[in-house]
mmCIF file of C-alpha atoms in Angstrom:
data_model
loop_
_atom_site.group_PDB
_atom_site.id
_atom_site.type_symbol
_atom_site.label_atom_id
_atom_site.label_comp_id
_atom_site.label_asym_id
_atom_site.label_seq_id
_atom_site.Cartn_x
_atom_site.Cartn_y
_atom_site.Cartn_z
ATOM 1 C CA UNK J 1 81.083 166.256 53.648
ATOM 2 C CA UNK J 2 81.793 166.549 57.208
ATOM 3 C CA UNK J 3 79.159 167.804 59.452
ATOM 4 C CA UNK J 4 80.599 171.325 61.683
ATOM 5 C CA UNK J 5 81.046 169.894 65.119
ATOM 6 C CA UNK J 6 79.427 171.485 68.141
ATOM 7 C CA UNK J 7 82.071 173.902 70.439
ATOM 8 C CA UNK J 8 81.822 173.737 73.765
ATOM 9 C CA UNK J 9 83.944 175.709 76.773
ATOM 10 C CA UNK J 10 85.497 173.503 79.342
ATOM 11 C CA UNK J 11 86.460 175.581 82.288
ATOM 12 C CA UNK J 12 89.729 175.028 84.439
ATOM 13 C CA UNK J 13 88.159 174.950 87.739
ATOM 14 C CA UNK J 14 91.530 173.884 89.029
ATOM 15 C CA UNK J 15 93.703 176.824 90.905
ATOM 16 C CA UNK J 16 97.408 176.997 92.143
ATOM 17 C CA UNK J 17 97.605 176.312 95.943
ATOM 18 C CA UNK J 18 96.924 179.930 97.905
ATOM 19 C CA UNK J 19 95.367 181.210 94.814
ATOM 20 C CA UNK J 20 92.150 183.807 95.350
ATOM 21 C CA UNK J 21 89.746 181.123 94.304
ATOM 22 C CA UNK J 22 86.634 183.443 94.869
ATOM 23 C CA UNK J 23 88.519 185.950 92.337
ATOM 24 C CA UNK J 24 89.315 183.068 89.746
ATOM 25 C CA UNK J 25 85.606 181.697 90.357
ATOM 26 C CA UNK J 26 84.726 184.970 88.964
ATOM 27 C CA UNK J 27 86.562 184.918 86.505
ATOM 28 C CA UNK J 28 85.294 181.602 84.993
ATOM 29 C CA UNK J 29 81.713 183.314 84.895
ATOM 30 C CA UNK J 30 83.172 185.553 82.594
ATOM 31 C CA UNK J 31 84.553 183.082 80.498
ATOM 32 C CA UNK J 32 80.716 180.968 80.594
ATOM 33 C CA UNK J 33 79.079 184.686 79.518
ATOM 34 C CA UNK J 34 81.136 184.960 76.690
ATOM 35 C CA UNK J 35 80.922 181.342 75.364
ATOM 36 C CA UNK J 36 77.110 182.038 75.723
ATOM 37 C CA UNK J 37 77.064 185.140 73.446
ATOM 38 C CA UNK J 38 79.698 184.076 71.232
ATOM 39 C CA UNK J 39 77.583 180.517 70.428
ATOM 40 C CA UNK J 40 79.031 178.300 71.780
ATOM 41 C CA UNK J 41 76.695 175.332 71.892
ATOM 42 C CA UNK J 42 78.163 174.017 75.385
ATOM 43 C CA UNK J 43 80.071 174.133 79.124
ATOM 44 C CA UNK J 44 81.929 171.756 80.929
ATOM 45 C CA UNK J 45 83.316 171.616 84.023
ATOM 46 C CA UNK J 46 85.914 168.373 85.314
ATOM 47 C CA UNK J 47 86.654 166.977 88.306
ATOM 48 C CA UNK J 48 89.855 165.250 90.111
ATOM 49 C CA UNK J 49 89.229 164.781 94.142
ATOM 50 C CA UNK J 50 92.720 165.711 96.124
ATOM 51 C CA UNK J 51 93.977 167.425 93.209
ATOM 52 C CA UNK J 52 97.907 168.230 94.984
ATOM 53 C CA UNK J 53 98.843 170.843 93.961
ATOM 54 C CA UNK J 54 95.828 172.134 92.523
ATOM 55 C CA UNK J 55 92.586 173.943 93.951
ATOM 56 C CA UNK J 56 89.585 171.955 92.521
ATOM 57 C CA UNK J 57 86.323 172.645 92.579
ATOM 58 C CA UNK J 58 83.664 170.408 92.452
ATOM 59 C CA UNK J 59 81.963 169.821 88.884
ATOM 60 C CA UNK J 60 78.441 169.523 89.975
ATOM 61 C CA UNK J 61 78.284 172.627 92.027
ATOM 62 C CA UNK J 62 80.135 174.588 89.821
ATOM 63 C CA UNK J 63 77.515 173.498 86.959
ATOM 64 C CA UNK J 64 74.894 174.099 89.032
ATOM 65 C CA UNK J 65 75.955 177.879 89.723
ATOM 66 C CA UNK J 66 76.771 178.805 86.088
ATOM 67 C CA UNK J 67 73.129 177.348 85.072
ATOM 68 C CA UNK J 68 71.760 180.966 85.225
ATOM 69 C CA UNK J 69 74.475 182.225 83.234
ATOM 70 C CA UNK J 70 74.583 179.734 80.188
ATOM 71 C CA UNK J 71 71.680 180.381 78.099
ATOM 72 C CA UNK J 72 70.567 177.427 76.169
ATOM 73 C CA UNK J 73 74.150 175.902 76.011
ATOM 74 C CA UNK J 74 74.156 172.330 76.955
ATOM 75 C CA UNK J 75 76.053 171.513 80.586
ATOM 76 C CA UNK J 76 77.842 168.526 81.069
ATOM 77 C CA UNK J 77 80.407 167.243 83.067
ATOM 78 C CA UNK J 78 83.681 165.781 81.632
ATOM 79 C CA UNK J 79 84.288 164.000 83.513
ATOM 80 C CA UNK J 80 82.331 162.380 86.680
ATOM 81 C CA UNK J 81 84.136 160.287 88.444
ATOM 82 C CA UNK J 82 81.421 157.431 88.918
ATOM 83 C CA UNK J 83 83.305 154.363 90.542
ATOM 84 C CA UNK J 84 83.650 156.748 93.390
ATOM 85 C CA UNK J 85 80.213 157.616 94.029
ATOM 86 C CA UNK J 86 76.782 156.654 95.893
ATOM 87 C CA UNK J 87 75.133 156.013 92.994
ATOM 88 C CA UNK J 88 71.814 157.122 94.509
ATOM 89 C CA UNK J 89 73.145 160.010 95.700
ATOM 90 C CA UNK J 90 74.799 160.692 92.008
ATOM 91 C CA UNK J 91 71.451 160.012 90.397
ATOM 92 C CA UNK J 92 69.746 162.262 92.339
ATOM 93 C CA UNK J 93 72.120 164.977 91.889
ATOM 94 C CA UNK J 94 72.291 164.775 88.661
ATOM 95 C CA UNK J 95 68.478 164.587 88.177
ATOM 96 C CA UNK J 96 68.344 167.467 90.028
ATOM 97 C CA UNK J 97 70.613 169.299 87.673
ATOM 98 C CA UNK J 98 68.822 168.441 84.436
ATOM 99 C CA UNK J 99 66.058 169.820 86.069
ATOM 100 C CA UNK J 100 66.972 172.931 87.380
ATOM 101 C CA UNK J 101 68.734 173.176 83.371
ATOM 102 C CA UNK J 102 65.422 172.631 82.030
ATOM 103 C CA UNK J 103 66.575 169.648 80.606
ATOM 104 C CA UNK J 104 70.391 170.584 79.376
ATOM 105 C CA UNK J 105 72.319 168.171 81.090
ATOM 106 C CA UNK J 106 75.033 165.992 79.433
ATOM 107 C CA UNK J 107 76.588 163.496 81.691
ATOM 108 C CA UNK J 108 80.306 162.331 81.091
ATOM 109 C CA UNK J 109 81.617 159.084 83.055
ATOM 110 C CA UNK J 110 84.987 157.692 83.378
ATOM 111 C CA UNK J 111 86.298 154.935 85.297
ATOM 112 C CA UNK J 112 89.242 157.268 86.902
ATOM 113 C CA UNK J 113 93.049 156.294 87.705
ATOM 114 C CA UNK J 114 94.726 158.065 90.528
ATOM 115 C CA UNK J 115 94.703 155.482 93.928
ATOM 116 C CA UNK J 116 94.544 158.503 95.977
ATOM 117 C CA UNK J 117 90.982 158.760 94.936
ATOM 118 C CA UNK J 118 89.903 155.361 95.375
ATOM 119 C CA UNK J 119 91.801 154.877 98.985
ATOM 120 C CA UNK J 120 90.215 158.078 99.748
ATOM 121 C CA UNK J 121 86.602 156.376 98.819
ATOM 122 C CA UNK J 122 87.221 152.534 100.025
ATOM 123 C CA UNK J 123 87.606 151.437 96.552
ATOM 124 C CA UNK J 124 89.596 148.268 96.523
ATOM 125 C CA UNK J 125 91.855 148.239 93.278
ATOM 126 C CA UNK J 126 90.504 144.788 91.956
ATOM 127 C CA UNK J 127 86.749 146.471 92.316
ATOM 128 C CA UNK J 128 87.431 148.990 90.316
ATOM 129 C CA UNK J 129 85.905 148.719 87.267
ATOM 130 C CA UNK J 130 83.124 146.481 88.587
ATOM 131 C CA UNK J 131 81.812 149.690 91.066
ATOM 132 C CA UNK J 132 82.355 151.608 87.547
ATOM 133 C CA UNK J 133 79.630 149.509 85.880
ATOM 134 C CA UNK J 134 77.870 148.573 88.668
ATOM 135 C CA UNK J 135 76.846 152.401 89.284
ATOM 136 C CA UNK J 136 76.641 153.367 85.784
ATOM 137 C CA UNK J 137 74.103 150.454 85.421
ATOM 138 C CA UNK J 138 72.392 151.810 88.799
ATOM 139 C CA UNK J 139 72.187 155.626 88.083
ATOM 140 C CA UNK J 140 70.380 154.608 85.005
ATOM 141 C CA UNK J 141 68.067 152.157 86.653
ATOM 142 C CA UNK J 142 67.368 154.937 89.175
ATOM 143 C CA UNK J 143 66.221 157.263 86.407
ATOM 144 C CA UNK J 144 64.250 155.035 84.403
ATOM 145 C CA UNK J 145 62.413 152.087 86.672
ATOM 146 C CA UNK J 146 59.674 152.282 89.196
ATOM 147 C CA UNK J 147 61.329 149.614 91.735
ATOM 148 C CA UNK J 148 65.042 148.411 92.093
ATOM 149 C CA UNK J 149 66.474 146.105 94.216
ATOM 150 C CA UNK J 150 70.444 145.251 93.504
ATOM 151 C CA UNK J 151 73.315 144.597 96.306
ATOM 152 C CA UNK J 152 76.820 144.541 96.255
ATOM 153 C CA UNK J 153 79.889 145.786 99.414
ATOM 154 C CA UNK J 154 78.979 149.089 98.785
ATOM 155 C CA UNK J 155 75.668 149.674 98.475
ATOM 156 C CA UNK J 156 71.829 147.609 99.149
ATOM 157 C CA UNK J 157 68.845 148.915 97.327
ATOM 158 C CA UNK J 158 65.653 146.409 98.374
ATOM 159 C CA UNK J 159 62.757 147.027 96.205
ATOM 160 C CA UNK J 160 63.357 150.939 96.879
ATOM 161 C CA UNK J 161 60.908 152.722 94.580
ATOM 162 C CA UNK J 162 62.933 155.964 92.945
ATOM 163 C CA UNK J 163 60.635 158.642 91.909
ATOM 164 C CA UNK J 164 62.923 161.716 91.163
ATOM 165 C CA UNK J 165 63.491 161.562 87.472
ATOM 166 C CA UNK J 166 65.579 163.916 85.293
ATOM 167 C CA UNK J 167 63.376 166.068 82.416
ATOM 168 C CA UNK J 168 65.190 164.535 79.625
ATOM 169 C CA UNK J 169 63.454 161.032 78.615
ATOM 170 C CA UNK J 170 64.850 158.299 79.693
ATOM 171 C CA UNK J 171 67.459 160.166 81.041
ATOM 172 C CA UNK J 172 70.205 162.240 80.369
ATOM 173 C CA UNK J 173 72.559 162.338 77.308
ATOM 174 C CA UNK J 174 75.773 159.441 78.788
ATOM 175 C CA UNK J 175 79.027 159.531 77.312
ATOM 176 C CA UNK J 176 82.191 157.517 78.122
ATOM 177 C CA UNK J 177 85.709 158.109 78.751
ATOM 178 C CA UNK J 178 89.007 155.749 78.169
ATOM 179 C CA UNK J 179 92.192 155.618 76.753
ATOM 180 C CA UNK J 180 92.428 151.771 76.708
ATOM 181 C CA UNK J 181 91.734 149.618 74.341
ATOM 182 C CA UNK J 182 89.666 147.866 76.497
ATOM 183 C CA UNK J 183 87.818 150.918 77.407
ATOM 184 C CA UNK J 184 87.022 151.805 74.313
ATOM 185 C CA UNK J 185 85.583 148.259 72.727
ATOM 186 C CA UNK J 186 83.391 148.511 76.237
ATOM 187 C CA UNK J 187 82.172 151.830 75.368
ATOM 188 C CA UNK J 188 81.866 150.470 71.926
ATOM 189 C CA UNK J 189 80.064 147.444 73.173
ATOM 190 C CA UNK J 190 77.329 149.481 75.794
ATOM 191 C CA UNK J 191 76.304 151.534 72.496
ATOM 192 C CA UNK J 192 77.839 155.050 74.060
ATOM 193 C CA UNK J 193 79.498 157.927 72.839
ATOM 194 C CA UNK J 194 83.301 158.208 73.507
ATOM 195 C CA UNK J 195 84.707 161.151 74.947
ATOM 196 C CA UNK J 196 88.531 161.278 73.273
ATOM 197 C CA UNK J 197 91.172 163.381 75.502
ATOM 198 C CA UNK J 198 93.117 164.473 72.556
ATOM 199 C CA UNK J 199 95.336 166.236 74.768
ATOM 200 C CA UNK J 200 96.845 163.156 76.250
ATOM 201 C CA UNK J 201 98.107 161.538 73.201
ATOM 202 C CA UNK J 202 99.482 162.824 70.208
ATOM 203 C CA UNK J 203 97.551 163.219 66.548
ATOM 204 C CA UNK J 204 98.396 159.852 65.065
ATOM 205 C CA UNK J 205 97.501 157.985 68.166
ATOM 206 C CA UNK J 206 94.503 159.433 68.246
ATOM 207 C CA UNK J 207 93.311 158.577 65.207
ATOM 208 C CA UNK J 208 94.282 154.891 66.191
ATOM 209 C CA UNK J 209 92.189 155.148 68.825
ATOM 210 C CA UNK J 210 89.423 156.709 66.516
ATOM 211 C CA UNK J 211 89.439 153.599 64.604
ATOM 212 C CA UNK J 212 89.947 151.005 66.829
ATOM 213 C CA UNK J 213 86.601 152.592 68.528
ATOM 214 C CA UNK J 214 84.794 152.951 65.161
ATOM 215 C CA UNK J 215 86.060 149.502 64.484
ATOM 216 C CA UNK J 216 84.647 147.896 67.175
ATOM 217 C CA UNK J 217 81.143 149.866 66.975
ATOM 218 C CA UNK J 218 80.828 148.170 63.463
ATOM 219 C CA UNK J 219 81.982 144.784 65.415
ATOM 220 C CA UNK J 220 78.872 145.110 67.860
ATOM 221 C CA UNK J 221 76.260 146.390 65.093
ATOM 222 C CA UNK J 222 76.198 149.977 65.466
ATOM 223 C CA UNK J 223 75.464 152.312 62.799
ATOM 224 C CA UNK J 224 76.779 155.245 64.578
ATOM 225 C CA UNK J 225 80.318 155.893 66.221
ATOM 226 C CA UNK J 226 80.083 159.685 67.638
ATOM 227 C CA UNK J 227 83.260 160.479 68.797
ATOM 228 C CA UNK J 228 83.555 163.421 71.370
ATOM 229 C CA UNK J 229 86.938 165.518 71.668
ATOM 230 C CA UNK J 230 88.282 167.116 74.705
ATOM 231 C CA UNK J 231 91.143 169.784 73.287
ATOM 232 C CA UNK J 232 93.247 171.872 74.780
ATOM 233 C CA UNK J 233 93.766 175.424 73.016
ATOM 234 C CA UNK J 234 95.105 178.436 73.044
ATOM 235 C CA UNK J 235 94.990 181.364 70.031
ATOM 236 C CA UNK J 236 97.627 183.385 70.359
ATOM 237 C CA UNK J 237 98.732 187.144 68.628
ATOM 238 C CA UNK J 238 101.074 184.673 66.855
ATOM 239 C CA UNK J 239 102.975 181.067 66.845
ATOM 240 C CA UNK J 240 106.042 181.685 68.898
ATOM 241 C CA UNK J 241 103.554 183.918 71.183
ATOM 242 C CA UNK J 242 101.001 181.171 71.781
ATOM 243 C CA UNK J 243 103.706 178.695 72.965
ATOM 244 C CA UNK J 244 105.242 181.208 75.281
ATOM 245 C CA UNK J 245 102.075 182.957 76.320
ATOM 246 C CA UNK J 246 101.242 179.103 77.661
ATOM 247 C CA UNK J 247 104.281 177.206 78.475
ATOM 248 C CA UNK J 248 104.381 178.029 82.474
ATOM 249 C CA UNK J 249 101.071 177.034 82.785
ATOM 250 C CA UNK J 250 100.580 173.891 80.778
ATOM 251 C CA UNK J 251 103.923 172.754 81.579
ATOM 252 C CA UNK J 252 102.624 172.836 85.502
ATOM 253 C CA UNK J 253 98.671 171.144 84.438
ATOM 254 C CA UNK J 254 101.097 168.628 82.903
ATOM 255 C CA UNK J 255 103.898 167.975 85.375
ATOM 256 C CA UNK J 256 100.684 167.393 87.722
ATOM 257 C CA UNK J 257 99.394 164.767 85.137
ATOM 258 C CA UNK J 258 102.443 162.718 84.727
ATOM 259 C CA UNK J 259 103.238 162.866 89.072
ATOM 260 C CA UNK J 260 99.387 161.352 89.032
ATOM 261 C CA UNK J 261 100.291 158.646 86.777
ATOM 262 C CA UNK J 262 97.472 159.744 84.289
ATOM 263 C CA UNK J 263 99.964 158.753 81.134
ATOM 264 C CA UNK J 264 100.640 155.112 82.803
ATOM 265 C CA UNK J 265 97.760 153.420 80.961
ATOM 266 C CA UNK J 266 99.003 154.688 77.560
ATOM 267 C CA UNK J 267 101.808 153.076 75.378
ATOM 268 C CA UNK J 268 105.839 154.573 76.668
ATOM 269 C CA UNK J 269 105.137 156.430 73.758
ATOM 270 C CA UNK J 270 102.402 159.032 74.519
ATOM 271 C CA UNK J 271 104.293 160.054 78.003
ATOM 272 C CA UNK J 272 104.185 162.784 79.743
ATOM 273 C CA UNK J 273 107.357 162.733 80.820
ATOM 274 C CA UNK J 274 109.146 165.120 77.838
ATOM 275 C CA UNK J 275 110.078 168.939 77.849
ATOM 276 C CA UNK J 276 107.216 171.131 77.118
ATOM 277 C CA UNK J 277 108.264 172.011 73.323
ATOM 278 C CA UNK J 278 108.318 167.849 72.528
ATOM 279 C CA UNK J 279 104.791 167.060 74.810
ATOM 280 C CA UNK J 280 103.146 170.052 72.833
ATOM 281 C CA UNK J 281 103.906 168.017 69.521
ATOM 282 C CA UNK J 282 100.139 166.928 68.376
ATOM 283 C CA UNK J 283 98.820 167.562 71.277
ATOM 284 C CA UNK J 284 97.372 170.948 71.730
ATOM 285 C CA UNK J 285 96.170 173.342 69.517
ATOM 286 C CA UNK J 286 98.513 176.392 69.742
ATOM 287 C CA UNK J 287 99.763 179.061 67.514
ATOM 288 C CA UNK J 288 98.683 182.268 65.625
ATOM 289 C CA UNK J 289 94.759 181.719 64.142
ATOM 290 C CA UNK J 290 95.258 180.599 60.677
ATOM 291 C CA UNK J 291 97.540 177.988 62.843
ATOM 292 C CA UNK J 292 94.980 177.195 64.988
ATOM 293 C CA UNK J 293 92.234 177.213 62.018
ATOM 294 C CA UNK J 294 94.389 174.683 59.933
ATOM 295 C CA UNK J 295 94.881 172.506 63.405
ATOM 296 C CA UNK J 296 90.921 172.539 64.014
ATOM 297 C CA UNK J 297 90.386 171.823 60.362
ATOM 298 C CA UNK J 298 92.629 169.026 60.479
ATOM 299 C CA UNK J 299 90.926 167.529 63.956
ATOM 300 C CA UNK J 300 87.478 167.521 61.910
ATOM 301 C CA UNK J 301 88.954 165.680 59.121
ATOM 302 C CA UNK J 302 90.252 163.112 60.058
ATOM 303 C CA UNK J 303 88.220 162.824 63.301
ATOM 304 C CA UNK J 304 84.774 163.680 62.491
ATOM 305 C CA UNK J 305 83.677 164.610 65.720
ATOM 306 C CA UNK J 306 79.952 165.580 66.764
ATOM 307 C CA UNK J 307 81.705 167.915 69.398
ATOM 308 C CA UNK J 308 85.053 169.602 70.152
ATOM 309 C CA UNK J 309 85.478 170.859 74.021
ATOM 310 C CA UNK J 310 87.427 173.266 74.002
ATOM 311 C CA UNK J 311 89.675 174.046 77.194
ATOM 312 C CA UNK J 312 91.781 177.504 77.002
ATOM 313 C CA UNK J 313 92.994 177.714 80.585
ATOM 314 C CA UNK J 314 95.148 176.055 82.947
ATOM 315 C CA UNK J 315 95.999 176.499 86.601
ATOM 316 C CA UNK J 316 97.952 180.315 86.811
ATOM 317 C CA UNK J 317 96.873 181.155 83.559
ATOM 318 C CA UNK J 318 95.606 185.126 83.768
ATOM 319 C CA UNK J 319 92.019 185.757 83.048
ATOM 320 C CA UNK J 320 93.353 188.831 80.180
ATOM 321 C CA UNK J 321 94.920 186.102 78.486
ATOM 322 C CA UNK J 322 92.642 183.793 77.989
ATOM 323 C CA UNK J 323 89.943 186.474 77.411
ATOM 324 C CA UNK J 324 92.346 187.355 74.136
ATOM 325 C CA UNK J 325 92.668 183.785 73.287
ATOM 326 C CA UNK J 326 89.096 183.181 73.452
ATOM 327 C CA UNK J 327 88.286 186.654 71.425
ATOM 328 C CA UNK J 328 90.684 185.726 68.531
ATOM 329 C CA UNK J 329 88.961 182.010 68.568
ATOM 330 C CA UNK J 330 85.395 183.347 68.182
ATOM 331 C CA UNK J 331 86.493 186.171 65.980
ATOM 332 C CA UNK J 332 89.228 184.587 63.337
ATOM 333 C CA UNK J 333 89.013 180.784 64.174
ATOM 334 C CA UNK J 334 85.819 179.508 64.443
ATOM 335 C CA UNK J 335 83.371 179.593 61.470
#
């Protein structure tokens, strides 16, 4: 039998140009309250830097304000952006949010696409992945070792002696994102949980990708292959209401996506660029809640994931609506 997944809340954090952002802010807190009492096991906030058209805030503040408000859910971020970073600077931020947490910090890494981002950080596109590994290998270091000395263009650690350290021992819960091929047998490979965006490809590709990963964990000798799922969903008073109660605002998260060439690593087949009642095909959870139960159902299945994050709001969606959504999934979806 399949083990029940944990559910965690993903917040949108992203906001329509000239949007009240303090209002929306606000709003979110609501939405972190009510994952809280309605047991949700965690929250998860994203990140994109220059997000045209968007309003974005930045994950590890955000997390860091909603600590107060989340109980004992976990907090993680899905993802951090880590070729971009100081890797000292990440590694003490994020120690310092496991600790003010007491010790419920989840961290999510991906390598990132958009060359606005790395022109905007003096990443050179053949450096890349390198800085990607290079800091993931350094924030851990930083955690867990009394001296480190490493060197590359962008950063020179000599014998520097770190002595912050997260709570949790050796560090932090790490997960990885991809939606190559290659990323995957690398996460496979490093021994780390893969965060799947199911959102960004349709249900058979998915499970590809499911098996190429669990594949190539059994290649390198692993007895587990936890798979983590990042869905989008929305439970609506019925089908046909669902679809329309979203279309406006997913189609807009989505036309963002596809001008940001998020969809360019992926096969012409899992584009973005479709009409909204095509893209939605296998994507996203939508419909009426016995729809949305039997889409769930089917996700654990044939998935088996240790955790489904579940994201019910995109930019200009209104707070009453996803406060519905959210009430029918607690109330009529969710065991």
């Amino acid at each position: 039998m399949t083990a029940a997944p944990g559910y965690g809340l993903v917040l949108c954090s992203q906001f329509p140009a000239g949007d009240d952002v303090t209002a929306r802010f606000a709003e979110q807190i609501e939405q972190v309250r009510f994952a809280r009492d309605a047991g949700f096991s965690s929250v998860w906030a994203t990140q994109h830097y220059l997000a045209d058209p968007f309003q974005y805030l930045h994950p590890l503040a955000v997390l860091a304000r909603i600590v107060p408000e989340s109980g004992d859910m976990r907090i993680g971020t899905a993802i951090t952006l880590m070729a971009l970073q100081n890797p000292v600077d990440l590694a003490e931020e994020l120690a310092t949010l496991d600790i003010i947490s007491g010790g419920r910090l989840t961290v999510g890494a991906g390598l990132g696409y958009r060359d606005a981002e790395f022109d905007a950080f003096g990443v050179p596109r053949d450096a890349r992945l390198r800085r990607f590994l290079d800091n993931l290998g350094l924030v851990r270091r930083l955690w867990t070792e009394d001296e480190v000395t490493f060197e590359n263009e962008a950063v020179r650690l000599d014998a520097v002696h770190p002595v912050l350290r997260p709570v949790q021992s050796p560090h932090p819960p790490l997960w990885l994102a991809g939606h190559t091929d290659g990323a995957l047998r690398r996460t496979a490979r490093m021994g780390l949980p893969w965060i799947a965006a199911a959102a960004h490809v349709d249900r058979d590709y998915l499970h590809r990708q499911v098996r190429f990963y669990r594949a190539a964990c059994a290649e390198y000798g692993r007895d587990r292959a936890p798979v983590q799922v990042l869905q989008e969903i929305y439970v609506g008073a019925s089908d046909e209401a669902a679809v329309e109660d979203v279309r406006a605002a997913l189609t807009v998260k989505y036309d963002a996506y596809r001008a940001w060439g998020q969809d360019q690593v992926l096969p012409p087949s899992q584009s973005f660029d479709a009409e909204f009642d095509k893209l939605r095909q296998g994507r996203f959870i939508l419909g009426g809640p016995a729809s949305c139960r039997a889409q769930l159902a089917d996700l654990v299945d044939h998935v088996a994931p240790e955790n489904i994050l579940l994201r019910p709001q995109w930019p200009g969606m209104p707070q009453e609506k996803v406060m519905a959504s959210l009430t029918r999934l607690r109330d009529e979806v969710l065991p």
